[in-house]
PDB file of C-alpha atoms in Angstrom:
ATOM      1  CA  MET A 276     117.738  99.998 312.206  1.00  0.00           C
ATOM      2  CA  GLU A 277     114.815  98.034 311.616  1.00  0.00           C
ATOM      3  CA  ILE A 278     112.612  98.518 308.338  1.00  0.00           C
ATOM      4  CA  LYS A 279     109.800 100.277 310.541  1.00  0.00           C
ATOM      5  CA  ASP A 280     112.573 102.967 311.618  1.00  0.00           C
ATOM      6  CA  ILE A 281     113.356 103.264 307.812  1.00  0.00           C
ATOM      7  CA  GLN A 282     109.687 103.649 307.154  1.00  0.00           C
ATOM      8  CA  LYS A 283     109.368 106.360 309.726  1.00  0.00           C
ATOM      9  CA  LEU A 284     112.358 108.198 308.344  1.00  0.00           C
ATOM     10  CA  LEU A 285     111.170 108.118 304.922  1.00  0.00           C
ATOM     11  CA  ASP A 286     107.683 109.651 305.660  1.00  0.00           C
ATOM     12  CA  PHE A 287     109.508 112.400 308.081  1.00  0.00           C
ATOM     13  CA  ILE A 288     111.291 113.400 305.008  1.00  0.00           C
ATOM     14  CA  ALA A 289     108.232 113.274 302.769  1.00  0.00           C
ATOM     15  CA  HIS A 290     106.484 115.426 304.859  1.00  0.00           C
ATOM     16  CA  SER A 291     109.459 117.934 305.496  1.00  0.00           C
ATOM     17  CA  SER A 292     111.030 120.511 302.943  1.00  0.00           C
ATOM     18  CA  LEU A 293     114.198 118.789 303.600  1.00  0.00           C
ATOM     19  CA  ASP A 294     116.012 118.155 299.950  1.00  0.00           C
ATOM     20  CA  GLU A 295     118.792 115.785 301.385  1.00  0.00           C
ATOM     21  CA  VAL A 296     119.451 113.868 304.756  1.00  0.00           C
ATOM     22  CA  ASN A 297     122.339 111.911 305.882  1.00  0.00           C
ATOM     23  CA  ILE A 298     122.693 109.668 308.819  1.00  0.00           C
ATOM     24  CA  GLU A 299     125.778 107.923 309.868  1.00  0.00           C
ATOM     25  CA  THR A 300     126.476 105.639 312.920  1.00  0.00           C
ATOM     26  CA  GLY A 301     128.826 102.990 313.443  1.00  0.00           C
ATOM     27  CA  GLU A 302     126.726  99.975 311.892  1.00  0.00           C
ATOM     28  CA  PHE A 303     125.296 101.911 309.050  1.00  0.00           C
ATOM     29  CA  LYS A 304     125.071 105.005 306.571  1.00  0.00           C
ATOM     30  CA  VAL A 305     122.015 106.265 305.178  1.00  0.00           C
ATOM     31  CA  SER A 306     121.897 109.178 302.337  1.00  0.00           C
ATOM     32  CA  VAL A 307     118.327 110.199 301.037  1.00  0.00           C
ATOM     33  CA  LYS A 308     118.029 112.921 298.325  1.00  0.00           C
ATOM     34  CA  ARG A 309     114.800 114.281 297.364  1.00  0.00           C
ATOM     35  CA  ASN A 310     114.688 114.170 293.277  1.00  0.00           C
ATOM     36  CA  ALA A 311     117.316 112.055 293.251  1.00  0.00           C
ATOM     37  CA  VAL A 312     117.992 109.346 291.004  1.00  0.00           C
ATOM     38  CA  THR A 313     119.732 106.813 293.391  1.00  0.00           C
ATOM     39  CA  THR A 314     120.102 106.203 297.240  1.00  0.00           C
ATOM     40  CA  VAL A 315     123.019 104.736 298.561  1.00  0.00           C
ATOM     41  CA  VAL A 316     122.970 102.569 301.686  1.00  0.00           C
ATOM     42  CA  ALA A 317     126.374 100.853 303.010  1.00  0.00           C
ATOM     43  CA  ALA A 318     127.549  99.164 305.792  1.00  0.00           C
ATOM     44  CA  ALA A 319     130.620 100.328 307.770  1.00  0.00           C
ATOM     45  CA  PRO A 320     132.856  97.609 306.668  1.00  0.00           C
ATOM     46  CA  ALA A 321     131.964  97.695 302.729  1.00  0.00           C
ATOM     47  CA  PRO A 322     129.427  99.120 300.686  1.00  0.00           C
ATOM     48  CA  VAL A 323     126.377  96.951 300.101  1.00  0.00           C
ATOM     49  CA  ALA A 324     124.404  98.333 297.075  1.00  0.00           C
ATOM     50  CA  VAL A 325     123.090 100.993 294.912  1.00  0.00           C
ATOM     51  CA  ALA A 326     119.206 100.752 294.935  1.00  0.00           C
ATOM     52  CA  PRO A 327     117.366 102.712 292.158  1.00  0.00           C
ATOM     53  CA  VAL A 328     114.905 105.264 293.591  1.00  0.00           C
ATOM     54  CA  ALA A 329     111.881 106.383 291.382  1.00  0.00           C
ATOM     55  CA  ALA A 330     112.689 110.083 290.445  1.00  0.00           C
ATOM     56  CA  ALA A 331     110.006 112.439 291.008  1.00  0.00           C
ATOM     57  CA  PRO A 332     108.275 113.551 287.584  1.00  0.00           C
ATOM     58  CA  ALA A 333     109.558 116.860 286.206  1.00  0.00           C
ATOM     59  CA  PRO A 334     107.304 119.795 286.462  1.00  0.00           C
ATOM     60  CA  VAL A 335     104.639 119.801 283.880  1.00  0.00           C
ATOM     61  CA  VAL A 336     104.266 123.056 281.897  1.00  0.00           C
ATOM     62  CA  ALA A 337     100.285 123.459 281.858  1.00  0.00           C
ATOM     63  CA  THR A 338      99.032 124.884 278.434  1.00  0.00           C
ATOM     64  CA  PRO A 339      95.643 126.431 277.885  1.00  0.00           C
ATOM     65  CA  ALA A 340      93.227 123.575 277.389  1.00  0.00           C
ATOM     66  CA  PRO A 341      90.247 124.023 274.721  1.00  0.00           C
ATOM     67  CA  ALA A 342      87.182 125.322 276.171  1.00  0.00           C
ATOM     68  CA  ALA A 343      85.178 122.021 276.036  1.00  0.00           C
ATOM     69  CA  ALA A 344      87.700 120.459 278.408  1.00  0.00           C
ATOM     70  CA  ALA A 345      86.909 123.307 281.086  1.00  0.00           C
ATOM     71  CA  PRO A 346      83.400 121.681 282.027  1.00  0.00           C
ATOM     72  CA  ALA A 347      84.694 118.295 282.812  1.00  0.00           C
ATOM     73  CA  LYS A 348      87.196 119.722 285.184  1.00  0.00           C
ATOM     74  CA  ALA A 349      84.418 121.697 286.651  1.00  0.00           C
ATOM     75  CA  ASP A 350      82.377 118.495 287.073  1.00  0.00           C
ATOM     76  CA  GLU A 351      85.340 116.787 289.206  1.00  0.00           C
ATOM     77  CA  SER A 352      85.423 119.682 291.576  1.00  0.00           C
ATOM     78  CA  LYS A 353      82.313 118.194 293.506  1.00  0.00           C
ATOM     79  CA  TYR A 354      84.225 115.078 294.331  1.00  0.00           C
ATOM     80  CA  LEU A 355      86.252 114.289 297.204  1.00  0.00           C
ATOM     81  CA  THR A 356      89.347 112.497 296.565  1.00  0.00           C
ATOM     82  CA  ILE A 357      91.266 109.804 298.285  1.00  0.00           C
ATOM     83  CA  LYS A 358      94.818 109.975 297.997  1.00  0.00           C
ATOM     84  CA  SER A 359      97.967 108.212 298.664  1.00  0.00           C
ATOM     85  CA  PRO A 360      99.359 108.441 302.152  1.00  0.00           C
ATOM     86  CA  MET A 361     102.684 107.100 301.058  1.00  0.00           C
ATOM     87  CA  ILE A 362     104.989 106.017 297.909  1.00  0.00           C
ATOM     88  CA  GLY A 363     104.679 102.572 296.701  1.00  0.00           C
ATOM     89  CA  THR A 364     102.906 100.375 294.397  1.00  0.00           C
ATOM     90  CA  PHE A 365      99.270 100.471 294.068  1.00  0.00           C
ATOM     91  CA  TYR A 366      97.017  97.203 294.282  1.00  0.00           C
ATOM     92  CA  ARG A 367      93.310  97.151 294.177  1.00  0.00           C
ATOM     93  CA  SER A 368      93.100  93.799 295.732  1.00  0.00           C
ATOM     94  CA  GLY A 369      94.848  91.679 298.173  1.00  0.00           C
ATOM     95  CA  GLY A 370      96.012  89.329 296.004  1.00  0.00           C
ATOM     96  CA  PRO A 371      95.958  88.334 292.051  1.00  0.00           C
ATOM     97  CA  ASP A 372      92.955  85.833 292.301  1.00  0.00           C
ATOM     98  CA  LYS A 373      90.916  88.046 294.667  1.00  0.00           C
ATOM     99  CA  PRO A 374      88.154  90.723 294.042  1.00  0.00           C
ATOM    100  CA  SER A 375      88.973  94.452 293.918  1.00  0.00           C
ATOM    101  CA  PHE A 376      88.367  96.206 297.394  1.00  0.00           C
ATOM    102  CA  VAL A 377      86.381  98.827 295.496  1.00  0.00           C
ATOM    103  CA  GLU A 378      84.655  99.201 292.481  1.00  0.00           C
ATOM    104  CA  VAL A 379      83.405 102.372 290.703  1.00  0.00           C
ATOM    105  CA  GLY A 380      79.709 102.687 291.853  1.00  0.00           C
ATOM    106  CA  ASP A 381      80.439 101.353 295.363  1.00  0.00           C
ATOM    107  CA  GLU A 382      79.643 102.725 298.532  1.00  0.00           C
ATOM    108  CA  VAL A 383      82.578 103.497 300.893  1.00  0.00           C
ATOM    109  CA  ALA A 384      82.321 104.519 304.319  1.00  0.00           C
ATOM    110  CA  THR A 385      85.097 106.103 306.848  1.00  0.00           C
ATOM    111  CA  GLY A 386      87.359 103.390 307.581  1.00  0.00           C
ATOM    112  CA  LYS A 387      86.761 100.894 304.844  1.00  0.00           C
ATOM    113  CA  VAL A 388      89.889  99.409 303.061  1.00  0.00           C
ATOM    114  CA  VAL A 389      89.834 100.861 299.177  1.00  0.00           C
ATOM    115  CA  CYS A 390      93.223  99.512 298.221  1.00  0.00           C
ATOM    116  CA  ILE A 391      96.860  98.343 299.026  1.00  0.00           C
ATOM    117  CA  VAL A 392     100.108 100.405 298.655  1.00  0.00           C
ATOM    118  CA  GLU A 393     103.266  98.409 298.779  1.00  0.00           C
ATOM    119  CA  ALA A 394     106.109  99.962 300.293  1.00  0.00           C
ATOM    120  CA  MET A 395     109.557  98.143 300.912  1.00  0.00           C
ATOM    121  CA  LYS A 396     107.749  94.900 301.045  1.00  0.00           C
ATOM    122  CA  LEU A 397     105.256  96.131 303.464  1.00  0.00           C
ATOM    123  CA  PHE A 398     101.650  95.714 302.010  1.00  0.00           C
ATOM    124  CA  ASN A 399      99.899  98.935 303.758  1.00  0.00           C
ATOM    125  CA  GLU A 400      95.799  98.782 303.587  1.00  0.00           C
ATOM    126  CA  ILE A 401      94.750 102.395 302.789  1.00  0.00           C
ATOM    127  CA  GLU A 402      91.428 102.984 304.159  1.00  0.00           C
ATOM    128  CA  SER A 403      88.883 105.638 303.189  1.00  0.00           C
ATOM    129  CA  GLU A 404      88.625 108.889 305.163  1.00  0.00           C
ATOM    130  CA  VAL A 405      85.625 109.903 303.459  1.00  0.00           C
ATOM    131  CA  SER A 406      81.824 108.397 302.867  1.00  0.00           C
ATOM    132  CA  GLY A 407      80.257 108.387 299.645  1.00  0.00           C
ATOM    133  CA  ARG A 408      80.069 106.321 296.201  1.00  0.00           C
ATOM    134  CA  ILE A 409      83.303 105.945 294.199  1.00  0.00           C
ATOM    135  CA  VAL A 410      82.918 107.677 290.956  1.00  0.00           C
ATOM    136  CA  LYS A 411      86.254 107.042 289.227  1.00  0.00           C
ATOM    137  CA  VAL A 412      89.499 105.025 290.009  1.00  0.00           C
ATOM    138  CA  LEU A 413      92.456 107.106 288.877  1.00  0.00           C
ATOM    139  CA  VAL A 414      95.427 104.610 288.969  1.00  0.00           C
ATOM    140  CA  GLU A 415      95.898 101.452 287.187  1.00  0.00           C
ATOM    141  CA  ASN A 416      96.573  98.309 289.262  1.00  0.00           C
ATOM    142  CA  ALA A 417     100.144  97.411 290.196  1.00  0.00           C
ATOM    143  CA  THR A 418     101.586 101.002 289.133  1.00  0.00           C
ATOM    144  CA  PRO A 419     103.896 103.326 291.116  1.00  0.00           C
ATOM    145  CA  VAL A 420     102.153 106.056 292.995  1.00  0.00           C
ATOM    146  CA  GLU A 421     103.781 108.830 294.603  1.00  0.00           C
ATOM    147  CA  TYR A 422     102.795 110.574 298.307  1.00  0.00           C
ATOM    148  CA  ASP A 423      99.491 112.460 298.216  1.00  0.00           C
ATOM    149  CA  GLN A 424      98.434 111.134 294.651  1.00  0.00           C
ATOM    150  CA  PRO A 425      94.874 110.864 294.084  1.00  0.00           C
ATOM    151  CA  LEU A 426      93.911 107.332 293.771  1.00  0.00           C
ATOM    152  CA  PHE A 427      89.838 107.704 293.712  1.00  0.00           C
ATOM    153  CA  LEU A 428      87.335 110.289 293.113  1.00  0.00           C
ATOM    154  CA  VAL A 429      84.129 109.829 295.490  1.00  0.00           C
ATOM    155  CA  GLU A 430      80.955 111.640 295.458  1.00  0.00           C
ATOM    156  CA  PRO A 431      80.061 112.553 298.890  1.00  0.00           C
ATOM    157  CA  ALA A 432      77.332 110.814 300.634  1.00  0.00           C
TER     158      ALA A 432
END
């Protein structure tokens, strides 16, 4: 099984309602559990490794917010969000010595690269699906992101 096949499998699982998937052939065994702490990948002759997987955060119980916080939330409703299409590590630029793809105030068009998400040593350029002006960057550079996590707020053009 190649890395792109594993990525397709993980994308499928992320988009499905499955909580657990086990695949076993003569060459390998893959077991993936949603909200699990570890994923075990083993070759047929001997176990290879146990790799830690970031567990999904526990549900947060919302408490009533003060009345002053309500108008701020209403202001954000007019903005569009650019979300992460995968689980991985968020990077604002193509390298440590390179400038960020976008900054607050920059205009973006559909198809413009706004960041990179690294997943399994693959660097995936994330393109904007909306046109407008970047209002806020919601994620710190070099931090983990989840599937469908908001990355940027965009004021529509």
